[in-house]
Every structure is written in structure tokens, then in C-alpha cells.
Amino acid sequence: LAAANPVFGRYDDLKSAGENIDLMTTILSRFDLIFIVRDIREEERDRLICHHVMGVHMDSDPTGDAARDPHSSLGAGPTVAAPPPPAAVAEEAREVAANGGELSVHTMKKYIAFCRERCSPRLGPEASDVLSSNYVRIREDVRKRSLENGNFDAQAVPITVRQLEALVRLSESLAKMRLAAEVGAEDVDEAIRLFHVSTMAASTTDAASVGSALRSLGPEQREEMERAERFVLSRVQAGSVANKRRIVEEAVGQGYHSATVARAVAVLALKGEVQERNQGRLIKRLR
């Protein structure tokens, strides 16, 4: 398990996934699943995240080293509760299995340990056929997409035999969660779904269109971006050329953020409204 920030500090939708990640494909291919997590600034979403983070800290038990160390002044808090007996764990698991609900953290840990120790599922003929056909189809789709785009280096993560091994591991893990002795077709289907929404989505993300460039922005940011676009267009007449740095400085003087103005120029270029010249130093308005 690993996490990393994009090379620009924040994921830039105006650049391809490969430009944002900027890691060797030999390293990326070693991960079974790769998720691109965007920071979408939206009030309701931010409140939910805050509620979750605060809940984790408020409901956590003092099980750290300080709580276990009787000589530590930090461990003078409430005593850590003893783990429930095996009979209580088994009873909780049966109750959840029969009536639904959520397992406690302790019972979940026990269940995971039991699955790891007692269950080792293997691929069956049906699951193997489904997995093979899906892998071949994915490779063919990637090849066709590369031919259409005329760019064989567009993928941030190449789809190789390592990804096939990742699909096998995912399928076996899903079967292990069910304590199944053999991997079923439903396990392979779920593994393929996870692979599509993670690694495949990351590896096929091209440089952004106008829609994807604004996808990660909240309502307030979109409104600010639109105002910045109107400001840039108001400072450059159709067919004329202007100094980009001067426009940004003027916008900052009127309360705009420099990064927002630079992003607005990039969006206008995607829309075909303006064209950046002289390595981005000049802006020409096309219409």
C-alpha cells in the first residue's frame, strides 16, 4: 500500500495522468490497483470528510504505546478494554450473518486472520476462462485506442502480464473473503470491475478536455474560473496579442488568484478562444 502526491502538488486535469504521476512504468506496474484521488472542493463533500475524520479520532481506543506503557505520563488515560472472549466473537459473527449489520473492528480482524490461515482458493476452469478472455479483451482495447490516438506512450500504466497476475490475486482474495475453496466467475467479474475503475481509468486518462478540466472543481471554483475567463477575454481583443504575465498581474491586483487565471487561460485554449505563443508568454485571442 502506497500513496503519493502528483508532481504539481495538486492533480492537474489539464495534463495527462502520465504527466501528473511521473513515475517509471516499471514501478507502477507492481501495484495491483492504482486509484487517482482528486480533491474536489465542495462544501457538502468536505463536511462528510470532516465528520468521518473527527469520528475516527473521537471513537478510537487509546491502544498506542503510551497507553500500554505504565511509566508513560501519556498513558494515564482510560484503561484499554480487554478483547471479547472467542465465544462472544463467534456470537457477533453469527448475528451479523443472520440479520445483517456491521462487524466490530475486533471481530473483523479475527475474521481476516481466520481467512488468511484457513482458506487458500484456487482458480477453477470457468473462472480461468473468464479471466483470460477479459485480459485479452483489455489488451485489444488498449491497442485499438493507441492506434486511434497515434500515441503508443499515452498510457501511464502499461497493461502487461503483471496486471494479469494482479487480477488473479484480486479474484483469489475475493473468494477468500467468502471462505470459498475455488474462485468463481463472480469473483473474477468483481476483480475486473475494480481493475477498470482504478488502474484502467488511471492508465487511459489523456490530457483533459474542457469538461474533464472542470470536473474536479466545486461550484464556487467553477464560478471563479468563469469570471477569470471573462476577465482574460475582456483584456484581449479578437485577433490581438497580449502579454500573459501582465494580464495575470492585473488580475491579481483585482483580487483573482494567479493560479486561477493561469488555469482559465488553459481552459480558453482548450475551447479554441485563445492561443498561447512564445512558450506561453503571449496570448492571442482567436475569436
XYZ file of N, CA and C in Angstrom:
861
model
N 0.855 -1.185 0.000
C 0.000 0.000 0.000
C 0.886 1.227 0.000
N 0.647 2.142 -0.916
C 1.457 3.359 -1.011
C 0.585 4.503 -1.491
N 0.989 5.713 -1.120
C 0.295 6.922 -1.569
C 1.337 7.954 -1.955
N 1.019 8.770 -2.943
C 1.969 9.787 -3.397
C 1.214 10.983 -3.930
N 1.819 12.143 -3.795
C 1.249 13.365 -4.346
C 1.660 13.512 -5.805
N 0.842 14.155 -6.637
C 1.242 14.420 -8.023
C 2.414 15.393 -8.065
N 3.109 15.412 -9.180
C 4.323 16.226 -9.284
C 4.034 17.712 -9.135
N 2.806 18.150 -9.396
C 2.460 19.566 -9.288
C 1.857 19.916 -7.925
N 1.887 18.966 -6.972
C 1.318 19.203 -5.656
C -0.173 18.946 -5.620
N -0.867 19.246 -6.685
C -2.291 19.011 -6.822
C -2.547 18.463 -8.219
N -3.424 17.477 -8.344
C -3.676 16.849 -9.638
C -4.223 17.885 -10.613
N -3.555 18.008 -11.752
C -3.929 18.999 -12.769
C -4.681 18.292 -13.887
N -5.988 18.572 -14.006
C -6.812 17.932 -15.029
C -6.451 18.373 -16.439
N -5.663 19.429 -16.559
C -5.259 19.896 -17.875
C -4.045 19.131 -18.404
N -3.510 18.235 -17.601
C -2.379 17.413 -18.004
C -2.775 15.949 -17.956
N -2.051 15.118 -18.688
C -2.356 13.684 -18.726
C -1.975 13.023 -17.410
N -2.466 11.801 -17.213
C -2.139 11.066 -15.997
C -0.645 10.803 -15.905
N -0.021 10.493 -17.041
C 1.416 10.247 -17.031
C 2.207 11.463 -16.589
N 1.779 12.671 -17.014
C 2.465 13.897 -16.614
C 2.241 14.189 -15.137
N 1.068 13.841 -14.612
C 0.794 14.079 -13.202
C 1.513 13.090 -12.292
N 1.568 11.839 -12.716
C 2.175 10.805 -11.871
C 3.692 10.849 -11.967
N 4.229 10.846 -13.178
C 5.660 10.979 -13.427
C 6.480 9.948 -12.640
N 6.050 8.688 -12.680
C 6.809 7.586 -12.105
C 7.091 6.570 -13.197
N 8.168 5.842 -13.035
C 8.524 4.838 -14.031
C 7.424 3.785 -14.115
N 7.105 3.363 -15.334
C 6.055 2.359 -15.514
C 6.425 1.034 -14.870
N 7.724 0.755 -14.747
C 8.142 -0.489 -14.094
C 7.790 -0.494 -12.616
N 7.700 0.701 -12.017
C 7.293 0.795 -10.613
C 5.776 0.720 -10.496
N 5.067 1.466 -11.337
C 3.609 1.492 -11.270
C 3.001 0.122 -11.559
N 3.624 -0.638 -12.432
C 3.066 -1.936 -12.813
C 3.106 -2.948 -11.683
N 3.829 -2.648 -10.614
C 3.921 -3.577 -9.488
C 2.725 -3.479 -8.539
N 1.899 -2.453 -8.712
C 0.729 -2.286 -7.851
C -0.487 -2.933 -8.500
N -1.248 -3.669 -7.698
C -2.421 -4.365 -8.236
C -3.503 -3.383 -8.663
N -3.740 -2.350 -7.858
C -4.762 -1.346 -8.160
C -4.159 0.044 -7.977
N -4.455 0.938 -8.894
C -3.983 2.319 -8.821
C -5.191 3.246 -8.935
N -5.419 4.035 -7.901
C -6.551 4.968 -7.876
C -6.032 6.396 -7.940
N -6.641 7.224 -8.783
C -6.374 8.655 -8.799
C -7.450 9.324 -7.944
N -7.040 9.895 -6.832
C -7.971 10.516 -5.883
C -7.856 12.028 -6.024
N -8.896 12.647 -6.537
C -8.900 14.092 -6.731
C -9.525 14.787 -5.526
N -8.990 15.945 -5.192
C -9.525 16.758 -4.102
C -10.566 17.709 -4.676
N -11.818 17.259 -4.668
C -12.913 18.072 -5.203
C -13.441 18.969 -4.095
N -13.312 20.261 -4.293
C -13.717 21.212 -3.253
C -15.211 21.491 -3.364
N -15.961 20.855 -2.482
C -17.407 21.008 -2.455
C -17.847 20.968 -1.002
N -18.662 21.912 -0.575
C -18.976 22.080 0.838
C -19.558 20.817 1.453
N -20.547 20.200 0.821
C -21.187 19.019 1.388
C -20.195 17.860 1.483
N -19.397 17.701 0.452
C -18.382 16.644 0.461
C -17.355 16.889 1.559
N -16.928 18.147 1.705
C -15.954 18.480 2.748
C -16.517 18.219 4.140
N -17.804 18.490 4.343
C -18.422 18.233 5.650
C -18.445 16.737 5.963
N -18.735 15.921 4.962
C -18.748 14.472 5.173
C -17.357 13.957 5.534
N -16.331 14.480 4.856
C -14.960 14.065 5.159
C -14.572 14.485 6.572
N -14.921 15.715 6.946
C -14.624 16.193 8.302
C -15.331 15.336 9.348
N -16.587 14.997 9.082
C -17.357 14.174 10.021
C -16.689 12.812 10.200
N -16.210 12.222 9.100
C -15.553 10.911 9.184
C -14.241 11.003 9.957
N -13.409 11.999 9.637
C -12.106 12.126 10.301
C -12.288 12.382 11.792
N -13.211 13.278 12.151
C -13.452 13.551 13.566
C -13.996 12.315 14.286
N -14.846 11.562 13.596
C -15.400 10.354 14.196
C -14.334 9.311 14.473
N -13.370 9.187 13.561
C -12.281 8.226 13.774
C -11.516 8.561 15.044
N -11.232 9.854 15.261
C -10.457 10.254 16.432
C -11.288 10.216 17.709
N -12.558 10.527 17.612
C -13.404 10.540 18.810
C -13.736 9.133 19.298
N -13.873 8.186 18.364
C -14.289 6.833 18.731
C -13.127 5.870 18.908
N -11.888 6.328 18.658
C -10.748 5.413 18.737
C -10.406 5.101 20.187
N -9.847 3.904 20.407
C -9.399 3.485 21.730
C -7.933 3.837 21.919
N -7.531 4.191 23.149
C -6.122 4.519 23.401
C -5.271 3.263 23.426
N -4.991 2.695 22.292
C -4.248 1.430 22.217
C -2.815 1.635 21.771
N -2.342 2.886 21.798
C -0.973 3.151 21.382
C 0.031 2.733 22.429
N 1.307 2.979 22.159
C 2.369 2.605 23.071
C 2.246 3.337 24.400
N 1.808 4.604 24.353
C 1.689 5.379 25.589
C 0.653 4.773 26.514
N -0.442 4.243 25.942
C -1.485 3.649 26.769
C -1.012 2.337 27.380
N -0.123 1.611 26.668
C 0.340 0.334 27.178
C 1.506 0.478 28.148
N 2.185 1.640 28.126
C 3.360 1.838 28.964
C 2.941 2.428 30.304
N 3.054 1.665 31.416
C 2.605 2.191 32.713
C 3.483 3.311 33.216
N 4.722 3.466 32.711
C 5.635 4.508 33.175
C 5.500 5.786 32.366
N 4.656 5.772 31.338
C 4.499 6.952 30.499
C 3.432 7.866 31.075
N 3.734 9.174 31.115
C 2.754 10.131 31.622
C 1.590 10.277 30.661
N 1.809 9.894 29.370
C 0.734 9.980 28.397
C -0.222 8.815 28.509
N 0.162 7.773 29.252
C -0.672 6.585 29.344
C -1.580 6.566 30.555
N -1.792 7.725 31.149
C -2.603 7.790 32.356
C -4.083 7.907 32.059
N -4.471 7.735 30.821
C -5.863 7.875 30.428
C -6.665 6.652 30.804
N -7.825 6.463 30.165
C -8.679 5.327 30.497
C -8.017 4.010 30.131
N -8.308 2.979 30.905
C -7.734 1.659 30.696
C -8.309 1.038 29.430
N -7.439 0.382 28.651
C -7.876 -0.265 27.426
C -8.711 -1.489 27.774
N -9.870 -1.587 27.154
C -10.757 -2.713 27.447
C -10.159 -4.000 26.905
N -10.350 -5.077 27.656
C -9.845 -6.381 27.222
C -10.641 -6.868 26.029
N -10.003 -7.598 25.119
C -10.723 -8.103 23.943
C -11.817 -9.072 24.359
N -12.914 -9.118 23.624
C -14.005 -10.024 23.979
C -13.568 -11.483 23.842
N -14.177 -12.386 24.602
C -13.827 -13.815 24.520
C -14.226 -14.396 23.165
N -13.607 -15.527 22.767
C -13.921 -16.129 21.467
C -15.408 -16.428 21.276
N -16.074 -16.824 22.342
C -17.497 -17.141 22.224
C -18.305 -15.908 21.828
N -17.933 -14.742 22.386
C -18.642 -13.506 22.055
C -18.373 -13.090 20.612
N -17.152 -13.314 20.160
C -16.807 -13.001 18.774
C -17.621 -13.861 17.819
N -17.695 -15.160 18.107
C -18.459 -16.079 17.257
C -19.936 -15.722 17.249
N -20.464 -15.330 18.407
C -21.878 -14.968 18.504
C -22.174 -13.713 17.688
N -21.258 -12.724 17.736
C -21.451 -11.500 16.953
C -21.428 -11.804 15.465
N -20.497 -12.666 15.044
C -20.394 -13.015 13.630
C -21.666 -13.705 13.151
N -22.206 -14.619 13.959
C -23.449 -15.303 13.584
C -24.614 -14.327 13.519
N -24.654 -13.381 14.435
C -25.737 -12.397 14.468
C -25.715 -11.516 13.218
N -24.517 -11.060 12.829
C -24.398 -10.219 11.647
C -24.715 -11.012 10.387
N -24.272 -12.269 10.332
C -24.534 -13.106 9.170
C -26.023 -13.365 8.995
N -26.750 -13.482 10.113
C -28.171 -13.801 10.047
C -29.032 -12.570 9.803
N -28.694 -11.474 10.462
C -29.572 -10.303 10.442
C -28.955 -9.079 9.766
N -27.721 -9.182 9.322
C -27.067 -8.029 8.714
C -26.498 -7.099 9.764
N -25.888 -6.030 9.322
C -25.277 -5.074 10.239
C -23.782 -4.975 9.996
N -23.075 -4.413 10.951
C -21.639 -4.214 10.829
C -20.901 -4.984 11.915
N -19.781 -5.573 11.535
C -18.917 -6.249 12.491
C -18.080 -5.226 13.238
N -17.778 -5.516 14.491
C -16.855 -4.670 15.227
C -15.456 -4.842 14.652
N -14.575 -3.891 14.964
C -13.210 -3.949 14.439
C -12.510 -5.214 14.912
N -12.707 -5.578 16.179
C -12.050 -6.764 16.721
C -12.509 -8.030 15.998
N -13.812 -8.150 15.776
C -14.339 -9.328 15.083
C -13.875 -9.353 13.635
N -13.815 -8.196 13.001
C -13.333 -8.133 11.629
C -11.885 -8.598 11.529
N -11.063 -8.172 12.478
C -9.665 -8.606 12.482
C -9.569 -10.111 12.663
N -10.391 -10.654 13.537
C -10.393 -12.107 13.757
C -10.805 -12.838 12.478
N -11.804 -12.301 11.788
C -12.289 -12.947 10.573
C -11.227 -12.922 9.473
N -10.552 -11.767 9.324
C -9.499 -11.658 8.318
C -8.367 -12.637 8.617
N -7.971 -12.717 9.893
C -6.907 -13.651 10.266
C -7.323 -15.098 9.994
N -8.597 -15.414 10.265
C -9.102 -16.775 10.014
C -9.074 -17.089 8.512
N -9.500 -16.117 7.689
C -9.490 -16.324 6.236
C -8.082 -16.566 5.713
N -7.140 -15.792 6.213
C -5.759 -15.938 5.759
C -5.183 -17.304 6.133
N -5.537 -17.774 7.303
C -4.939 -19.011 7.820
C -5.608 -20.258 7.258
N -6.914 -20.223 7.100
C -7.660 -21.448 6.785
C -8.088 -21.583 5.330
N -8.007 -20.505 4.541
C -8.579 -20.555 3.185
C -7.533 -20.200 2.136
N -7.395 -21.048 1.126
C -6.473 -20.811 0.013
C -7.147 -21.189 -1.301
N -8.056 -20.360 -1.785
C -8.809 -20.700 -3.006
C -7.918 -20.711 -4.234
N -8.305 -21.510 -5.216
C -7.587 -21.597 -6.477
C -8.552 -21.368 -7.635
N -7.988 -20.976 -8.770
C -8.811 -20.717 -9.952
C -9.410 -22.004 -10.493
N -10.716 -21.954 -10.774
C -11.381 -23.064 -11.431
C -11.400 -22.864 -12.932
N -11.796 -23.867 -13.685
C -11.809 -23.752 -15.153
C -12.672 -22.598 -15.661
N -13.864 -22.443 -15.087
C -14.763 -21.374 -15.541
C -14.177 -20.006 -15.256
N -13.666 -19.812 -14.037
C -13.077 -18.526 -13.679
C -11.846 -18.235 -14.522
N -11.063 -19.269 -14.807
C -9.865 -19.098 -15.616
C -10.215 -18.635 -17.028
N -11.272 -19.204 -17.607
C -11.697 -18.809 -18.949
C -12.186 -17.359 -18.971
N -12.976 -16.985 -17.970
C -13.488 -15.615 -17.900
C -12.339 -14.626 -17.747
N -11.372 -14.969 -16.901
C -10.232 -14.087 -16.665
C -9.384 -13.935 -17.921
N -9.130 -15.027 -18.604
C -8.311 -14.990 -19.823
C -8.970 -14.149 -20.912
N -10.260 -14.367 -21.135
C -10.958 -13.625 -22.184
C -11.013 -12.137 -21.873
N -11.208 -11.784 -20.618
C -11.248 -10.371 -20.243
C -9.883 -9.715 -20.397
N -8.824 -10.425 -20.030
C -7.483 -9.863 -20.170
C -7.137 -9.619 -21.639
N -7.464 -10.572 -22.487
C -7.211 -10.406 -23.916
C -8.018 -9.242 -24.470
N -9.270 -9.106 -24.017
C -10.123 -8.011 -24.489
C -9.557 -6.658 -24.051
N -9.077 -6.574 -22.823
C -8.500 -5.324 -22.328
C -7.278 -4.935 -23.150
N -6.412 -5.909 -23.421
C -5.216 -5.640 -24.217
C -5.586 -5.177 -25.629
N -6.591 -5.781 -26.200
C -7.012 -5.411 -27.553
C -7.604 -4.005 -27.563
N -8.409 -3.674 -26.539
C -8.974 -2.328 -26.456
C -7.874 -1.280 -26.329
N -6.864 -1.578 -25.527
C -5.747 -0.644 -25.361
C -5.002 -0.470 -26.681
N -4.798 -1.572 -27.415
C -4.103 -1.491 -28.703
C -4.882 -0.634 -29.705
N -6.208 -0.842 -29.767
C -7.034 -0.060 -30.681
C -7.018 1.412 -30.311
N -7.081 1.700 -29.024
C -7.078 3.096 -28.583
C -5.751 3.770 -28.944
N -4.660 3.029 -28.807
C -3.354 3.582 -29.158
C -3.259 3.862 -30.654
N -3.823 2.966 -31.477
C -3.808 3.176 -32.928
C -4.646 4.381 -33.319
N -5.797 4.558 -32.656
C -6.668 5.685 -32.967
C -6.017 7.008 -32.586
N -5.341 7.023 -31.427
C -4.721 8.263 -30.959
C -3.371 8.521 -31.614
N -2.776 7.460 -32.184
C -1.453 7.609 -32.780
C -0.375 7.850 -31.766
N -0.624 7.472 -30.509
C 0.358 7.687 -29.439
C 0.441 6.431 -28.600
N 1.543 5.702 -28.739
C 1.695 4.451 -28.012
C 2.256 4.661 -26.610
N 2.597 5.896 -26.262
C 3.134 6.179 -24.931
C 2.122 6.908 -24.056
N 0.838 6.902 -24.464
C -0.164 7.691 -23.745
C -0.530 7.081 -22.404
N -0.294 5.774 -22.225
C -0.707 5.123 -21.001
C 0.259 5.404 -19.863
N -0.289 5.761 -18.710
C 0.549 5.938 -17.531
C 0.994 4.589 -16.989
N 0.141 3.570 -17.124
C 0.458 2.219 -16.659
C 0.226 1.246 -17.809
N 1.251 0.624 -18.343
C 1.048 -0.342 -19.425
C 0.371 -1.598 -18.913
N -0.482 -2.189 -19.732
C -1.194 -3.408 -19.352
C -0.356 -4.607 -19.811
N 0.269 -5.292 -18.859
C 1.167 -6.404 -19.154
C 0.732 -7.634 -18.344
N 1.580 -8.658 -18.382
C 1.295 -9.893 -17.640
C 1.204 -9.624 -16.144
N 1.900 -8.605 -15.672
C 1.807 -8.265 -14.246
C 0.373 -7.891 -13.860
N -0.317 -7.212 -14.764
C -1.710 -6.873 -14.474
C -2.590 -8.122 -14.485
N -2.260 -9.096 -15.319
C -2.984 -10.366 -15.287
C -2.784 -11.065 -13.951
N -1.558 -11.062 -13.446
C -1.293 -11.645 -12.130
C -2.032 -10.879 -11.040
N -2.147 -9.555 -11.209
C -2.897 -8.754 -10.237
C -4.372 -9.167 -10.229
N -4.941 -9.411 -11.407
C -6.336 -9.846 -11.490
C -6.525 -11.207 -10.828
N -5.544 -12.085 -10.968
C -5.623 -13.396 -10.310
C -5.615 -13.218 -8.796
N -4.720 -12.375 -8.292
C -4.653 -12.146 -6.842
C -5.945 -11.530 -6.312
N -6.496 -10.571 -7.053
C -7.748 -9.951 -6.626
C -8.883 -10.973 -6.588
N -8.963 -11.799 -7.601
C -10.017 -12.819 -7.660
C -9.888 -13.799 -6.498
N -8.667 -14.227 -6.220
C -8.448 -15.159 -5.111
C -8.789 -14.508 -3.773
N -8.462 -13.225 -3.626
C -8.781 -12.526 -2.374
C -10.286 -12.410 -2.167
N -11.014 -12.130 -3.239
C -12.471 -12.023 -3.137
C -13.094 -13.364 -2.769
N -12.558 -14.455 -3.336
C -13.050 -15.782 -2.973
C -12.699 -16.116 -1.532
N -11.538 -15.680 -1.099
C -11.110 -15.938 0.282
C -12.030 -15.241 1.273
N -12.534 -14.070 0.926
C -13.470 -13.359 1.800
C -14.741 -14.167 2.025
N -15.092 -14.992 1.032
C -16.285 -15.834 1.158
C -15.960 -17.216 1.717
N -14.674 -17.440 2.045
C -14.204 -18.743 2.526
C -14.495 -19.842 1.503
N -14.371 -19.477 0.216
C -14.625 -20.434 -0.855
C -13.332 -21.160 -1.213
N -13.444 -22.436 -1.530
C -12.270 -23.223 -1.897
C -11.850 -22.971 -3.332
N -12.757 -22.441 -4.149
C -12.468 -22.229 -5.557
C -12.960 -20.849 -5.983
N -12.169 -20.176 -6.820
C -12.549 -18.861 -7.330
C -13.686 -19.015 -8.329
N -14.747 -18.247 -8.147
C -15.894 -18.314 -9.025
C -15.885 -17.214 -10.067
N -16.769 -17.342 -11.040
C -16.866 -16.324 -12.092
C -17.259 -14.969 -11.514
N -18.082 -14.981 -10.425
C -18.484 -13.711 -9.815
C -17.299 -12.993 -9.183
N -16.310 -13.759 -8.677
C -15.103 -13.140 -8.121
C -14.284 -12.476 -9.223
N -14.171 -13.142 -10.357
C -13.429 -12.570 -11.486
C -14.130 -11.321 -12.009
N -15.459 -11.356 -12.099
C -16.205 -10.188 -12.570
C -15.959 -8.978 -11.674
N -15.960 -9.202 -10.357
C -15.729 -8.092 -9.424
C -14.289 -7.604 -9.517
N -13.340 -8.511 -9.696
C -11.938 -8.112 -9.855
C -11.757 -7.275 -11.116
N -12.413 -7.677 -12.195
C -12.340 -6.912 -13.448
C -12.957 -5.529 -13.257
N -14.074 -5.459 -12.548
C -14.717 -4.157 -12.302
C -13.785 -3.237 -11.520
N -13.176 -3.753 -10.460
C -12.242 -2.954 -9.672
C -11.060 -2.496 -10.514
N -10.572 -3.372 -11.375
C -9.435 -3.043 -12.222
C -9.799 -1.936 -13.216
N -11.025 -1.970 -13.735
C -11.458 -0.960 -14.708
C -11.588 0.418 -14.060
N -12.147 0.483 -12.846
C -12.378 1.783 -12.211
C -11.122 2.332 -11.545
N -10.060 1.560 -11.490
C -8.827 2.023 -10.859
C -7.700 2.128 -11.880
N -6.985 1.034 -12.106
C -5.800 1.069 -12.958
C -6.123 1.460 -14.388
N -7.192 0.885 -14.959
C -7.538 1.216 -16.344
C -7.928 2.683 -16.477
N -8.698 3.188 -15.521
C -9.084 4.602 -15.561
C -7.864 5.497 -15.449
N -6.890 5.098 -14.619
C -5.673 5.899 -14.455
C -4.780 5.830 -15.682
N -4.708 4.660 -16.305
C -3.771 4.477 -17.412
C -4.274 5.066 -18.717
N -5.576 5.295 -18.833
C -6.129 5.797 -20.091
C -6.575 7.245 -19.998
N -6.221 7.937 -18.908
C -6.586 9.343 -18.763
C -5.676 10.195 -19.625
N -6.237 10.782 -20.653
C -5.453 11.624 -21.556
C -5.462 13.059 -21.054
N -4.764 13.904 -21.777
C -4.813 15.325 -21.460
C -6.264 15.781 -21.504
N -6.608 16.678 -20.621
C -8.009 16.964 -20.357
C -8.697 17.691 -21.492
N -9.984 17.390 -21.631
C -10.862 18.205 -22.441
C -11.423 19.291 -21.539
N -12.258 20.163 -22.091
C -12.829 21.231 -21.268
C -13.648 20.643 -20.123
N -14.440 19.602 -20.420
C -15.280 19.015 -19.378
C -14.478 18.399 -18.265
N -13.462 17.611 -18.603
C -12.666 16.973 -17.564
C -11.794 17.988 -16.845
N -11.457 19.076 -17.500
C -10.656 20.105 -16.847
C -11.424 20.758 -15.699
N -12.745 20.796 -15.804
C -13.565 21.424 -14.763
C -14.214 20.413 -13.832
N -13.975 19.114 -14.073
C -14.674 18.071 -13.319
C -14.334 18.098 -11.838
N -13.087 18.405 -11.503
C -12.658 18.347 -10.113
C -12.918 19.643 -9.355
N -13.584 20.610 -9.990
C -13.845 21.883 -9.340
C -15.228 21.893 -8.712
N -15.321 22.503 -7.535
C -16.607 22.682 -6.891
C -17.357 23.844 -7.509
N -18.618 24.071 -7.097
C -19.419 25.161 -7.681
C -18.773 26.534 -7.549
N -18.209 26.829 -6.381
C -17.589 28.139 -6.175
C -16.363 28.312 -7.057
N -15.572 27.233 -7.185
C -14.381 27.314 -8.033
C -14.749 27.487 -9.499
N -15.819 26.813 -9.930
C -16.243 26.951 -11.317
C -16.699 28.382 -11.607
N -17.414 28.956 -10.654
C -17.865 30.331 -10.836
C -16.677 31.284 -10.909
N -15.678 31.056 -10.034
C -14.483 31.895 -10.063
C -13.721 31.710 -11.373
N -13.672 30.455 -11.861
C -12.997 30.194 -13.133
C -13.684 30.920 -14.291
N -15.015 30.898 -14.305
C -15.755 31.573 -15.366
C -15.517 33.080 -15.326
N -15.459 33.640 -14.121
C -15.183 35.072 -14.005
C -13.776 35.398 -14.499
N -12.825 34.514 -14.191
C -11.448 34.718 -14.653
C -11.374 34.628 -16.174
N -12.144 33.727 -16.773
C -12.167 33.626 -18.238
C -12.703 34.916 -18.857
N -13.790 35.420 -18.285
C -14.363 36.661 -18.822
C -13.368 37.826 -18.671
N -12.632 37.830 -17.566
C -11.642 38.893 -17.345
C -10.543 38.823 -18.405
N -10.025 37.629 -18.677
C -8.964 37.473 -19.671
C -9.455 37.925 -21.048
N -10.650 37.507 -21.427
C -11.185 37.878 -22.736
C -11.425 39.384 -22.847
N -11.768 40.011 -21.711
C -12.010 41.452 -21.746
C -10.722 42.252 -21.937
N -9.567 41.621 -21.647
C -8.292 42.328 -21.767
C -7.584 42.060 -23.094
N -8.134 41.155 -23.914
C -7.512 40.842 -25.205
C -8.580 40.924 -26.281
N -8.404 41.816 -27.220
C -9.363 41.938 -28.310
C -9.154 40.833 -29.340
N -10.212 40.517 -30.075
C -10.139 39.453 -31.084
C -9.060 39.755 -32.120
N -8.171 38.799 -32.337
C -7.096 38.945 -33.307
C -5.841 39.596 -32.775
N -5.891 40.127 -31.552
C -4.721 40.816 -30.994
C -3.925 39.889 -30.082
N -2.711 40.334 -29.742
C -1.806 39.564 -28.887
C -1.500 40.377 -27.643
N -1.478 39.730 -26.490
C -1.209 40.412 -25.229
C -0.188 39.625 -24.419
N 0.470 40.315 -23.499
C 1.449 39.689 -22.618
C 0.718 38.964 -21.486
N 0.945 37.669 -21.380
C 0.232 36.868 -20.383
C 0.578 37.298 -18.962
N 1.834 37.594 -18.716
C 2.250 37.973 -17.366
C 1.552 39.247 -16.906
N 1.425 40.223 -17.811
C 0.756 41.477 -17.439
C -0.716 41.245 -17.111
N -1.357 40.348 -17.884
C -2.770 40.060 -17.613
C -2.930 39.406 -16.248
N -2.025 38.473 -15.923
C -2.095 37.803 -14.624
C -1.868 38.797 -13.495
N -0.879 39.683 -13.656
C -0.606 40.682 -12.621
C -1.801 41.609 -12.423
N -2.432 42.014 -13.524
C -3.607 42.883 -13.424
C -4.762 42.168 -12.738
N -4.917 40.870 -13.045
C -5.986 40.095 -12.420
C -5.745 39.927 -10.921
N -4.498 39.673 -10.536
C -4.167 39.552 -9.114
C -4.461 40.855 -8.384
N -4.185 41.968 -9.044
C -4.479 43.267 -8.440
C -5.953 43.497 -8.218
N -6.789 42.784 -8.961
C -8.244 42.930 -8.804
C -8.851 41.794 -7.968
N -7.988 41.007 -7.318
C -8.497 40.009 -6.373
C -8.516 38.580 -6.869
N -8.093 38.323 -8.091
C -8.049 36.959 -8.605
C -6.781 36.251 -8.127
N -6.855 34.946 -8.022
C -5.676 34.157 -7.692
C -4.906 33.868 -8.983
N -3.585 33.975 -8.926
C -2.776 33.810 -10.135
C -2.953 32.426 -10.760
N -3.076 31.378 -9.900
C -3.246 30.018 -10.428
C -4.579 29.881 -11.147
N -5.619 30.564 -10.640
C -6.933 30.508 -11.282
C -6.890 31.163 -12.649
N -6.179 32.276 -12.759
C -6.082 32.971 -14.043
C -5.304 32.118 -15.053
N -4.203 31.514 -14.594
C -3.424 30.656 -15.488
C -4.239 29.466 -15.960
N -5.044 28.911 -15.067
C -5.903 27.789 -15.434
C -6.994 28.246 -16.400
N -7.524 29.451 -16.186
C -8.553 29.980 -17.082
C -8.004 30.146 -18.495
N -6.754 30.589 -18.608
C -6.127 30.725 -19.930
C -6.015 29.359 -20.602
N -5.635 28.347 -19.821
C -5.513 26.998 -20.375
C -6.860 26.470 -20.847
N -7.919 26.739 -20.088
C -9.256 26.303 -20.480
C -9.707 27.029 -21.743
N -9.427 28.316 -21.824
C -9.780 29.075 -23.024
C -9.031 28.540 -24.240
N -7.802 28.091 -24.042
C -7.043 27.497 -25.146
C -7.682 26.190 -25.600
N -8.187 25.393 -24.631
C -8.882 24.157 -24.987
C -10.175 24.441 -25.742
N -10.825 25.541 -25.386
C -12.065 25.912 -26.071
C -11.814 26.507 -27.449
N -10.563 26.843 -27.747
C -10.255 27.466 -29.031
C -10.472 28.959 -29.030
N -10.634 29.554 -27.850
C -10.859 31.001 -27.765
C -9.536 31.761 -27.910
N -8.480 31.223 -27.317
C -7.182 31.888 -27.357
C -6.111 30.877 -27.756
N -4.936 31.408 -28.027
C -3.791 30.564 -28.365
C -2.566 31.121 -27.646
N -1.856 30.220 -26.965
C -0.642 30.636 -26.256
C 0.544 30.551 -27.209
N 1.358 31.615 -27.211
C 2.506 31.688 -28.115
C 3.773 32.014 -27.330
N 4.903 31.836 -28.015
C 6.208 32.163 -27.431
C 6.391 31.484 -26.070
N 6.179 30.150 -26.075
C 6.331 29.330 -24.863
C 5.433 29.808 -23.720
N 4.226 30.232 -24.078
C 3.251 30.626 -23.070
C 3.388 32.041 -22.561
N 4.289 32.818 -23.129
C 4.464 34.199 -22.662
C 3.420 35.146 -23.247
N 2.909 34.806 -24.431
C 1.944 35.667 -25.113
C 0.617 34.939 -25.300
N -0.462 35.725 -25.358
C -1.794 35.181 -25.595
C -2.375 35.885 -26.809
N -2.835 35.070 -27.772
C -3.524 35.638 -28.925
C -4.980 35.197 -28.867
N -5.871 36.169 -28.955
C -7.301 35.835 -28.970
C -7.718 35.494 -30.391
N -8.299 34.329 -30.564
C -8.659 33.862 -31.894
C -10.043 34.315 -32.314
N -10.934 34.510 -31.378
C -12.308 34.919 -31.729
C -12.947 35.658 -30.582
